[in-house]
Amino acid sequence: MNLILIAPPAAGKGTQSEFICNHYNLNHLSTGDLLREVASKDDPKSLEIKELMNKGMLISDEIILDLIENKIKENEGFVFDGFPRTLNQAVSFDKLLEKLNKKIDKVIYLTVDKEVASQRIAGRYVCPSCGSVYNFKPDEEITPCKCGEALIKRKDDNVETFEKRYDVYMNETFPIIDFYREKGLISEVDSSKTPTEVFDDIKAVLD
Ligand code: AP5
Ligand code: MG
């Protein structure tokens, strides 16, 4: 099974990907995570990617499609988190899947209000080692990850960059929902519920 998760920033794509991958034994492919790995290097291309991400802007479709092609040749069964993100990526992805004799089974559109997403950004901490995602209340102590590593805040998790990421989402990514709706692949899930309730609704769509 191959799934795509489409949602605004901080709607819970990473959180639900972890549940889905564990339950259905799928591979998690987050272009955000892949790019953060590239951006941690020191060469000029990586530094350029890091700068764009810190401003909340998109990385070129060409770079993204290269990353995806290399990864999906390695394995079967994926949850695509944060990809495709532009109409051009969606169209090119269709061609790539056809070439590799693969297909998308379902596109889950996670909905959440901007205000709720913004609050989730404020409380989010991530593990730089295993990638686990957490949320802490403003007065809560930031405890280490379950793997023992100290948690960090993402560089793009601030109010200004969130605004930019949200605008980019509305302008570039939101239109691809209609692209997949016309193919009959979209299922909408309310992501403002608790993580387990959201996952129960996703399972109801997939089972
Ligand atoms: P990416 O890493 O994909 O960021 P994003 O789309 O902004 O999404 P986030 O990772 O911020 O949120 P999420 O939906 O995964 O939410 P999470 O589960 O963490 O992309 C980053 C950047 O990379 C982009 O801005 C761009 O520059 C670049 N990029 C990536 N892909 C690209 C592409 N295809 N093309 C071009 N450029 C690309 O949850 C958020 C918080 O909420 C957490 O603290 C979590 O614990 C909490 N939470 C989750 N669910 C719930 C819930 N149900 N109730 C309460 N709290 C919850
Ligand atoms: Mg994420």
Coordinates of N, CA and C and ligand atoms in Angstrom, one line a residue:
M1 N 0.8 -1.2 0.0 CA 0.0 0.0 0.0 C 0.9 1.3 0.0
N2 N 0.5 2.2 -0.8 CA 1.2 3.5 -0.9 C 0.2 4.6 -0.5
L3 N 0.5 5.4 0.5 CA -0.4 6.5 0.9 C 0.3 7.9 0.8
I4 N -0.5 8.9 0.6 CA 0.1 10.3 0.7 C -0.7 11.0 1.8
L5 N 0.0 11.7 2.6 CA -0.6 12.6 3.6 C -0.4 14.0 3.2
I6 N -1.6 14.7 3.0 CA -1.5 16.2 2.7 C -2.1 16.9 3.9
A7 N -1.4 18.0 4.3 CA -2.0 18.7 5.4 C -1.2 20.0 5.6
P8 N -1.7 21.0 6.3 CA -1.0 22.2 6.6 C 0.2 21.9 7.5
P9 N 1.2 22.8 7.6 CA 2.2 22.6 8.6 C 1.7 22.4 10.0
A10 N 2.3 21.4 10.7 CA 2.0 21.1 12.1 C 0.6 20.5 12.3
A11 N 0.0 19.9 11.2 CA -1.3 19.3 11.3 C -1.2 17.9 11.9
G12 N 0.0 17.3 11.9 CA 0.1 16.0 12.5 C 0.5 14.9 11.4
K13 N 1.1 15.3 10.3 CA 1.6 14.4 9.3 C 2.6 13.4 9.9
G14 N 3.6 13.9 10.6 CA 4.7 13.1 11.1 C 4.1 12.2 12.2
T15 N 3.3 12.7 13.1 CA 2.7 12.0 14.2 C 1.9 10.8 13.6
Q16 N 1.0 11.1 12.6 CA 0.1 10.0 12.1 C 1.0 9.0 11.2
S17 N 2.0 9.5 10.6 CA 2.9 8.6 9.8 C 3.4 7.5 10.7
E18 N 3.9 7.9 11.9 CA 4.5 6.9 12.8 C 3.4 5.8 13.1
F19 N 2.2 6.3 13.5 CA 1.2 5.3 13.8 C 0.9 4.4 12.6
I20 N 0.7 5.0 11.4 CA 0.3 4.2 10.2 C 1.4 3.2 9.9
C21 N 2.7 3.7 9.9 CA 3.8 2.8 9.5 C 3.9 1.6 10.4
N22 N 3.8 1.9 11.7 CA 3.9 0.8 12.7 C 2.7 -0.2 12.5
H23 N 1.5 0.3 12.3 CA 0.3 -0.5 12.3 C 0.3 -1.4 11.0
Y24 N 0.6 -0.7 9.8 CA 0.5 -1.3 8.5 C 1.8 -1.8 7.9
N25 N 2.9 -1.7 8.7 CA 4.2 -2.1 8.3 C 4.7 -1.4 7.0
L26 N 4.6 -0.1 7.0 CA 5.0 0.7 5.8 C 6.2 1.5 6.1
N27 N 6.8 2.0 5.1 CA 8.0 2.9 5.2 C 7.6 4.4 5.2
H28 N 8.2 5.1 6.2 CA 7.9 6.5 6.3 C 8.8 7.3 5.4
L29 N 8.3 8.1 4.4 CA 9.1 8.9 3.6 C 8.7 10.4 3.7
S30 N 9.4 11.1 4.6 CA 9.1 12.5 4.8 C 10.2 13.4 4.1
T31 N 9.7 14.2 3.1 CA 10.7 15.0 2.4 C 11.3 16.0 3.3
G32 N 10.5 16.5 4.3 CA 11.1 17.4 5.3 C 12.3 16.8 6.0
D33 N 12.1 15.6 6.5 CA 13.1 14.9 7.3 C 14.4 14.6 6.4
L34 N 14.1 14.2 5.1 CA 15.2 14.0 4.2 C 16.0 15.3 3.9
L35 N 15.3 16.4 3.8 CA 15.9 17.6 3.5 C 16.7 18.1 4.7
R36 N 16.1 17.9 5.9 CA 16.9 18.3 7.2 C 18.2 17.6 7.3
E37 N 18.2 16.3 6.8 CA 19.4 15.5 6.8 C 20.4 16.1 5.9
V38 N 20.0 16.5 4.7 CA 20.9 17.1 3.7 C 21.4 18.5 4.2
A39 N 20.4 19.2 4.8 CA 20.8 20.6 5.3 C 21.7 20.6 6.5
S40 N 22.0 19.4 7.1 CA 22.9 19.4 8.2 C 24.3 19.3 7.7
K41 N 24.5 19.2 6.4 CA 25.9 19.1 5.9 C 26.4 20.5 5.6
D42 N 27.7 20.5 5.1 CA 28.4 21.8 5.1 C 28.7 22.4 3.7
D43 N 28.3 21.6 2.6 CA 28.6 22.1 1.3 C 27.6 23.2 0.8
P44 N 28.0 23.9 -0.2 CA 27.2 25.1 -0.6 C 25.7 24.7 -0.9
K45 N 25.5 23.6 -1.6 CA 24.1 23.2 -2.0 C 23.3 22.9 -0.7
S46 N 23.9 22.2 0.3 CA 23.2 21.9 1.5 C 22.9 23.2 2.3
L47 N 23.8 24.2 2.3 CA 23.6 25.4 3.0 C 22.5 26.2 2.4
E48 N 22.4 26.1 1.0 CA 21.3 26.8 0.3 C 19.9 26.2 0.7
I49 N 19.9 24.9 0.8 CA 18.6 24.2 1.2 C 18.3 24.6 2.6
K50 N 19.3 24.7 3.5 CA 19.0 25.0 4.9 C 18.4 26.4 5.0
E51 N 19.0 27.4 4.2 CA 18.5 28.7 4.2 C 17.1 28.8 3.8
L52 N 16.7 28.1 2.7 CA 15.3 28.2 2.2 C 14.4 27.6 3.2
M53 N 14.8 26.5 3.8 CA 13.9 25.8 4.8 C 13.7 26.8 6.0
N54 N 14.7 27.4 6.5 CA 14.6 28.3 7.6 C 13.7 29.5 7.3
K55 N 13.6 29.8 6.0 CA 12.7 30.9 5.6 C 11.2 30.4 5.3
G56 N 11.1 29.1 5.4 CA 9.7 28.5 5.1 C 9.4 28.4 3.6
M57 N 10.5 28.4 2.8 CA 10.2 28.4 1.3 C 10.4 26.9 0.8
L58 N 9.9 26.7 -0.4 CA 10.0 25.3 -0.9 C 11.4 25.1 -1.6
I59 N 11.8 23.9 -1.6 CA 13.0 23.5 -2.3 C 12.6 23.1 -3.7
S60 N 13.5 23.2 -4.7 CA 13.1 23.0 -6.1 C 12.5 21.6 -6.4
D61 N 11.6 21.5 -7.3 CA 10.9 20.2 -7.6 C 12.0 19.2 -8.1
E62 N 13.0 19.7 -8.8 CA 14.0 18.8 -9.4 C 14.7 18.1 -8.2
I63 N 15.2 18.8 -7.2 CA 15.9 18.2 -6.1 C 15.0 17.2 -5.4
I64 N 13.7 17.6 -5.2 CA 12.8 16.7 -4.4 C 12.5 15.4 -5.2
L65 N 12.3 15.5 -6.5 CA 12.0 14.4 -7.3 C 13.1 13.4 -7.4
D66 N 14.4 13.9 -7.4 CA 15.6 13.1 -7.3 C 15.6 12.3 -6.0
L67 N 15.3 13.0 -4.9 CA 15.4 12.4 -3.6 C 14.3 11.2 -3.5
I68 N 13.1 11.5 -4.0 CA 12.0 10.5 -4.0 C 12.4 9.3 -4.9
E69 N 12.8 9.6 -6.1 CA 13.1 8.4 -7.0 C 14.1 7.5 -6.4
N70 N 15.2 8.0 -5.8 CA 16.2 7.2 -5.2 C 15.6 6.3 -4.0
K71 N 14.8 7.0 -3.2 CA 14.2 6.3 -2.1 C 13.2 5.2 -2.4
I72 N 12.3 5.5 -3.4 CA 11.2 4.5 -3.6 C 11.7 3.3 -4.4
K73 N 12.9 3.4 -5.0 CA 13.4 2.2 -5.7 C 13.9 1.2 -4.7
E74 N 14.2 1.7 -3.4 CA 14.8 0.8 -2.4 C 13.8 -0.1 -1.7
N75 N 12.5 0.2 -1.7 CA 11.6 -0.5 -0.9 C 10.2 -0.5 -1.5
E76 N 9.3 -1.3 -0.8 CA 7.9 -1.3 -1.2 C 7.0 -0.8 -0.1
G77 N 5.9 -0.1 -0.4 CA 4.9 0.3 0.6 C 5.4 1.6 1.4
F78 N 4.8 2.7 1.0 CA 5.3 4.0 1.7 C 4.1 4.9 2.2
V79 N 4.4 5.6 3.2 CA 3.6 6.8 3.6 C 4.4 8.0 3.2
F80 N 3.9 8.7 2.2 CA 4.6 10.0 1.7 C 4.1 11.1 2.6
D81 N 5.0 11.7 3.3 CA 4.6 12.8 4.3 C 5.3 14.1 3.8
G82 N 4.4 15.0 3.3 CA 5.0 16.3 2.9 C 5.4 16.3 1.4
F83 N 5.0 15.3 0.7 CA 5.3 15.1 -0.7 C 4.1 14.4 -1.4
P84 N 3.6 14.8 -2.5 CA 4.0 16.0 -3.3 C 3.4 17.3 -2.7
R85 N 4.1 18.4 -3.0 CA 3.7 19.7 -2.4 C 3.4 20.7 -3.4
T86 N 3.6 20.4 -4.7 CA 3.2 21.4 -5.7 C 2.5 20.5 -6.8
L87 N 1.8 21.2 -7.7 CA 1.1 20.5 -8.7 C 2.1 19.8 -9.7
N88 N 3.2 20.5 -9.9 CA 4.2 19.9 -10.8 C 4.8 18.7 -10.1
Q89 N 5.0 18.7 -8.8 CA 5.5 17.5 -8.1 C 4.5 16.3 -8.3
A90 N 3.2 16.7 -8.1 CA 2.2 15.6 -8.2 C 2.1 15.0 -9.6
V91 N 2.2 15.8 -10.6 CA 2.1 15.3 -12.0 C 3.4 14.5 -12.3
S92 N 4.6 15.0 -11.9 CA 5.8 14.3 -12.2 C 5.8 13.0 -11.4
F93 N 5.3 13.0 -10.2 CA 5.2 11.8 -9.4 C 4.4 10.7 -10.0
D94 N 3.2 11.1 -10.6 CA 2.4 10.2 -11.4 C 3.2 9.5 -12.5
K95 N 4.0 10.3 -13.2 CA 4.8 9.7 -14.3 C 5.8 8.7 -13.8
L96 N 6.5 9.1 -12.7 CA 7.5 8.3 -12.0 C 6.9 7.0 -11.6
L97 N 5.7 7.0 -10.9 CA 5.1 5.8 -10.4 C 4.7 4.9 -11.6
E98 N 4.3 5.5 -12.7 CA 3.9 4.7 -13.8 C 5.1 4.0 -14.4
K99 N 6.2 4.7 -14.4 CA 7.5 4.1 -14.9 C 8.0 3.0 -14.1
L100 N 7.7 3.1 -12.7 CA 8.2 2.1 -11.8 C 7.1 1.0 -11.5
N101 N 6.0 1.1 -12.3 CA 4.9 0.2 -12.1 C 4.3 0.2 -10.7
K102 N 4.2 1.3 -10.1 CA 3.6 1.5 -8.8 C 2.4 2.4 -8.8
K103 N 1.6 2.4 -7.7 CA 0.5 3.3 -7.7 C 0.2 3.8 -6.3
I104 N -0.6 5.0 -6.2 CA -1.0 5.5 -4.9 C -2.4 4.9 -4.7
D105 N -2.6 4.4 -3.4 CA -3.9 3.7 -3.1 C -4.8 4.7 -2.4
K106 N -4.3 5.7 -1.7 CA -5.1 6.6 -1.0 C -4.4 7.9 -0.6
V107 N -5.1 9.0 -0.7 CA -4.5 10.3 -0.2 C -5.3 10.8 0.9
I108 N -4.7 10.9 2.1 CA -5.4 11.3 3.3 C -5.1 12.8 3.5
Y109 N -6.2 13.6 3.5 CA -6.1 15.0 3.7 C -6.5 15.3 5.2
L110 N -5.5 15.7 5.9 CA -5.7 16.0 7.4 C -6.1 17.5 7.5
T111 N -7.2 17.7 8.1 CA -7.7 19.1 8.2 C -7.5 19.6 9.6
V112 N -7.1 20.9 9.7 CA -6.9 21.5 11.0 C -7.0 23.0 10.9
D113 N -7.5 23.8 11.8 CA -7.5 25.2 11.7 C -6.1 25.8 11.9
K114 N -5.9 26.9 11.2 CA -4.5 27.6 11.3 C -4.1 27.8 12.8
E115 N -5.1 28.3 13.6 CA -4.8 28.6 15.0 C -4.3 27.4 15.7
V116 N -5.0 26.3 15.5 CA -4.6 25.0 16.2 C -3.2 24.6 15.8
A117 N -2.9 24.7 14.5 CA -1.6 24.3 13.9 C -0.5 25.2 14.5
S118 N -0.8 26.5 14.6 CA 0.1 27.5 15.2 C 0.5 27.1 16.6
Q119 N -0.6 26.7 17.4 CA -0.3 26.3 18.8 C 0.5 25.0 18.9
R120 N 0.3 24.1 18.0 CA 1.1 22.9 18.0 C 2.6 23.2 17.7
I121 N 2.8 24.1 16.8 CA 4.2 24.5 16.4 C 4.9 25.0 17.7
A122 N 4.2 25.8 18.5 CA 4.8 26.4 19.7 C 5.3 25.4 20.6
G123 N 4.5 24.3 20.7 CA 4.9 23.2 21.7 C 5.7 22.1 21.2
R124 N 6.0 22.1 19.9 CA 6.7 21.0 19.3 C 8.2 20.9 19.6
Y125 N 8.6 19.7 20.0 CA 10.1 19.4 20.1 C 10.3 18.1 19.4
V126 N 11.5 18.0 18.8 CA 11.8 16.8 18.0 C 13.1 16.2 18.5
C127 N 13.3 14.9 18.2 CA 14.5 14.2 18.6 C 15.5 14.3 17.3
P128 N 16.7 14.9 17.5 CA 17.6 14.9 16.4 C 18.2 13.6 16.0
S129 N 18.0 12.6 16.9 CA 18.6 11.3 16.6 C 17.6 10.3 15.9
C130 N 16.4 10.1 16.6 CA 15.5 9.1 16.0 C 14.3 9.8 15.3
G131 N 14.2 11.1 15.4 CA 13.1 11.8 14.6 C 11.8 11.8 15.3
S132 N 11.6 11.3 16.5 CA 10.3 11.3 17.2 C 9.9 12.7 17.5
V133 N 8.6 12.9 17.5 CA 8.0 14.2 17.7 C 7.2 14.3 19.0
Y134 N 7.3 15.4 19.7 CA 6.7 15.6 21.0 C 6.0 16.9 21.0
N135 N 5.1 17.1 22.0 CA 4.5 18.4 22.3 C 4.5 18.7 23.7
F136 N 4.9 19.9 24.2 CA 4.9 20.2 25.6 C 4.1 21.5 25.8
K137 N 3.5 21.6 26.9 CA 2.7 22.8 27.3 C 3.8 23.8 27.7
P138 N 3.4 25.1 27.7 CA 4.4 26.2 28.0 C 5.1 26.0 29.3
D139 N 4.4 25.5 30.4 CA 5.0 25.4 31.7 C 5.6 24.1 32.0
E140 N 5.6 23.2 31.0 CA 6.0 21.8 31.2 C 7.6 21.7 31.0
E141 N 8.1 20.8 31.8 CA 9.6 20.5 31.7 C 9.9 19.7 30.4
I142 N 10.9 20.1 29.7 CA 11.2 19.4 28.4 C 12.1 18.2 28.8
T143 N 11.5 17.0 28.7 CA 12.2 15.8 29.1 C 12.9 15.2 27.9
P144 N 13.9 14.3 28.1 CA 14.6 13.7 26.9 C 13.7 12.8 26.1
C145 N 14.1 12.5 24.9 CA 13.4 11.5 24.0 C 13.4 10.1 24.6
K146 N 12.5 9.3 24.2 CA 12.4 7.9 24.7 C 13.7 7.2 24.4
C147 N 14.5 7.7 23.3 CA 15.8 7.0 23.0 C 16.9 7.6 23.8
G148 N 16.6 8.6 24.7 CA 17.6 9.1 25.6 C 18.3 10.4 25.2
E149 N 18.1 10.8 23.9 CA 18.7 12.0 23.3 C 17.9 13.3 23.8
A150 N 18.6 14.4 23.9 CA 18.0 15.7 24.3 C 17.2 16.2 23.1
L151 N 16.0 16.7 23.4 CA 15.1 17.2 22.3 C 15.5 18.6 21.9
I152 N 15.2 18.9 20.6 CA 15.5 20.3 20.1 C 14.2 20.9 19.5
K153 N 14.3 22.2 19.3 CA 13.3 22.9 18.5 C 13.7 23.0 17.0
R154 N 12.8 22.8 16.1 CA 13.2 23.0 14.7 C 13.4 24.5 14.4
K155 N 14.4 24.8 13.5 CA 14.8 26.2 13.2 C 13.6 26.9 12.6
D156 N 12.7 26.2 11.9 CA 11.6 26.8 11.2 C 10.3 26.9 12.0
D157 N 10.4 26.5 13.3 CA 9.3 26.5 14.2 C 9.2 27.8 15.0
N158 N 9.0 28.9 14.3 CA 8.8 30.2 15.0 C 7.6 30.9 14.3
V159 N 7.0 31.9 14.9 CA 5.8 32.5 14.4 C 5.9 33.0 13.0
E160 N 7.0 33.7 12.7 CA 7.2 34.3 11.4 C 7.3 33.3 10.3
T161 N 8.1 32.2 10.5 CA 8.3 31.2 9.5 C 7.0 30.4 9.3
F162 N 6.3 30.2 10.5 CA 5.1 29.4 10.4 C 4.1 30.1 9.4
E163 N 4.0 31.5 9.5 CA 3.1 32.3 8.7 C 3.5 32.0 7.2
K164 N 4.8 32.1 6.9 CA 5.3 31.9 5.5 C 4.9 30.4 5.1
R165 N 5.2 29.4 5.9 CA 4.9 28.1 5.5 C 3.5 27.9 5.3
Y166 N 2.6 28.5 6.1 CA 1.2 28.4 5.9 C 0.7 29.0 4.6
D167 N 1.3 30.2 4.3 CA 0.9 30.8 3.0 C 1.4 30.0 1.8
V168 N 2.6 29.4 1.9 CA 3.1 28.6 0.8 C 2.2 27.3 0.7
Y169 N 1.8 26.8 1.8 CA 0.9 25.6 1.8 C -0.4 26.0 1.0
M170 N -1.0 27.1 1.4 CA -2.3 27.5 0.8 C -2.1 27.8 -0.7
N171 N -1.0 28.4 -1.1 CA -0.8 28.7 -2.6 C -0.3 27.6 -3.4
E172 N 0.6 26.8 -2.9 CA 1.2 25.7 -3.7 C 0.7 24.3 -3.5
T173 N 0.3 24.0 -2.2 CA 0.0 22.6 -1.9 C -1.5 22.4 -1.9
F174 N -2.3 23.3 -1.3 CA -3.7 23.1 -1.3 C -4.4 22.7 -2.6
P175 N -3.9 23.4 -3.7 CA -4.6 23.0 -5.0 C -4.4 21.6 -5.4
I176 N -3.4 20.9 -4.9 CA -3.2 19.5 -5.4 C -4.3 18.5 -4.8
I177 N -5.0 19.1 -3.8 CA -6.1 18.2 -3.2 C -7.2 18.0 -4.3
D178 N -7.5 19.0 -5.1 CA -8.4 18.8 -6.2 C -7.9 17.8 -7.2
F179 N -6.6 17.9 -7.5 CA -5.9 17.0 -8.4 C -6.2 15.5 -8.0
Y180 N -6.0 15.2 -6.7 CA -6.3 13.8 -6.3 C -7.8 13.5 -6.1
R181 N -8.6 14.6 -5.8 CA -10.0 14.4 -5.6 C -10.6 13.9 -7.0
E182 N -10.1 14.5 -8.1 CA -10.6 14.1 -9.4 C -10.2 12.7 -9.7
K183 N -9.2 12.2 -9.1 CA -8.8 10.8 -9.3 C -9.5 9.8 -8.4
G184 N -10.4 10.4 -7.5 CA -11.1 9.6 -6.5 C -10.3 9.0 -5.4
L185 N -9.2 9.7 -5.1 CA -8.2 9.1 -4.1 C -8.3 9.8 -2.7
I186 N -9.0 11.0 -2.6 CA -8.9 11.8 -1.4 C -9.9 11.3 -0.3
S187 N -9.4 11.1 0.9 CA -10.3 10.9 2.1 C -9.9 12.0 3.1
E188 N -10.9 12.7 3.6 CA -10.6 13.8 4.5 C -10.8 13.3 6.0
V189 N -9.8 13.7 6.8 CA -9.8 13.3 8.2 C -9.6 14.5 9.1
D190 N -10.4 14.7 10.1 CA -10.3 15.8 11.0 C -9.2 15.6 12.0
S191 N -8.1 16.5 11.8 CA -6.9 16.3 12.6 C -6.9 17.2 13.9
S192 N -8.1 17.8 14.2 CA -8.1 18.6 15.4 C -8.5 17.7 16.6
K193 N -8.8 16.4 16.4 CA -9.0 15.5 17.5 C -7.7 15.1 18.2
T194 N -7.8 14.2 19.2 CA -6.5 13.7 19.8 C -5.8 12.8 18.8
P195 N -4.5 12.6 18.9 CA -3.8 11.8 18.0 C -4.4 10.4 17.8
T196 N -4.8 9.8 18.9 CA -5.3 8.4 18.8 C -6.7 8.4 18.1
E197 N -7.5 9.5 18.4 CA -8.8 9.6 17.7 C -8.6 9.8 16.1
V198 N -7.6 10.6 15.8 CA -7.3 10.8 14.4 C -6.9 9.5 13.7
F199 N -6.0 8.8 14.4 CA -5.5 7.5 13.9 C -6.7 6.5 13.7
D200 N -7.6 6.5 14.7 CA -8.8 5.6 14.5 C -9.6 6.0 13.3
D201 N -9.7 7.3 13.0 CA -10.4 7.7 11.8 C -9.7 7.3 10.5
I202 N -8.3 7.4 10.6 CA -7.5 7.0 9.4 C -7.7 5.5 9.2
K203 N -7.7 4.7 10.3 CA -7.9 3.2 10.1 C -9.2 2.9 9.5
A204 N -10.2 3.7 9.9 CA -11.6 3.5 9.4 C -11.6 3.7 7.9
V205 N -10.7 4.6 7.4 CA -10.6 4.9 5.9 C -9.9 3.7 5.2
L206 N -8.8 3.2 5.9 CA -7.9 2.3 5.2 C -8.4 0.8 5.3
D207 N -9.1 0.5 6.4 CA -9.5 -1.0 6.6 C -10.7 -1.4 5.8
Ligands
AP5_1 P1 8.0 19.5 6.7 O1 9.0 18.9 7.6 O2 7.2 18.6 5.9 O3 7.1 20.5 7.5 P2 5.6 20.8 7.4 O4 4.8 20.4 6.2 O5 5.5 22.3 7.8 O6 5.0 19.9 8.5 P3 5.5 19.7 9.9 O7 6.6 18.7 10.0 O8 5.8 21.1 10.6 O9 4.2 19.2 10.7 P4 3.5 17.8 10.7 O10 2.2 17.9 9.9 O11 4.5 16.7 10.4 O12 3.1 17.8 12.2 P5 3.7 16.9 13.5 O13 3.2 15.5 13.4 O14 5.1 17.2 13.6 O15 8.8 20.5 5.7 C1 9.7 21.4 6.2 C2 10.3 22.2 5.0 O16 11.0 21.4 4.1 C3 9.3 23.0 4.1 O17 8.9 24.2 4.7 C4 10.1 23.1 2.8 O18 11.1 24.1 3.0 C5 10.9 21.8 2.8 N1 10.1 20.8 2.0 C6 9.6 19.6 2.5 N2 9.0 18.9 1.6 C7 9.1 19.5 0.4 C8 8.7 19.3 -0.9 N3 8.0 18.2 -1.2 N4 9.0 20.2 -1.8 C9 9.7 21.4 -1.5 N5 10.1 21.6 -0.3 C10 9.9 20.7 0.7 O19 2.8 17.6 14.7 C11 3.1 19.0 15.0 C12 3.0 19.1 16.6 O20 1.7 18.8 17.0 C13 3.8 18.1 17.3 O21 4.3 18.7 18.5 C14 2.9 16.9 17.7 O22 3.2 16.3 18.9 C15 1.6 17.7 17.8 N6 0.4 17.0 17.4 C16 0.3 16.2 16.3 N7 -1.0 15.7 16.2 C17 -1.7 16.2 17.2 C18 -3.0 16.0 17.7 N8 -3.9 15.3 17.0 N9 -3.4 16.7 18.8 C19 -2.5 17.5 19.5 N10 -1.2 17.6 19.2 C20 -0.8 17.0 18.0
MG2 MG 6.5 16.6 9.8

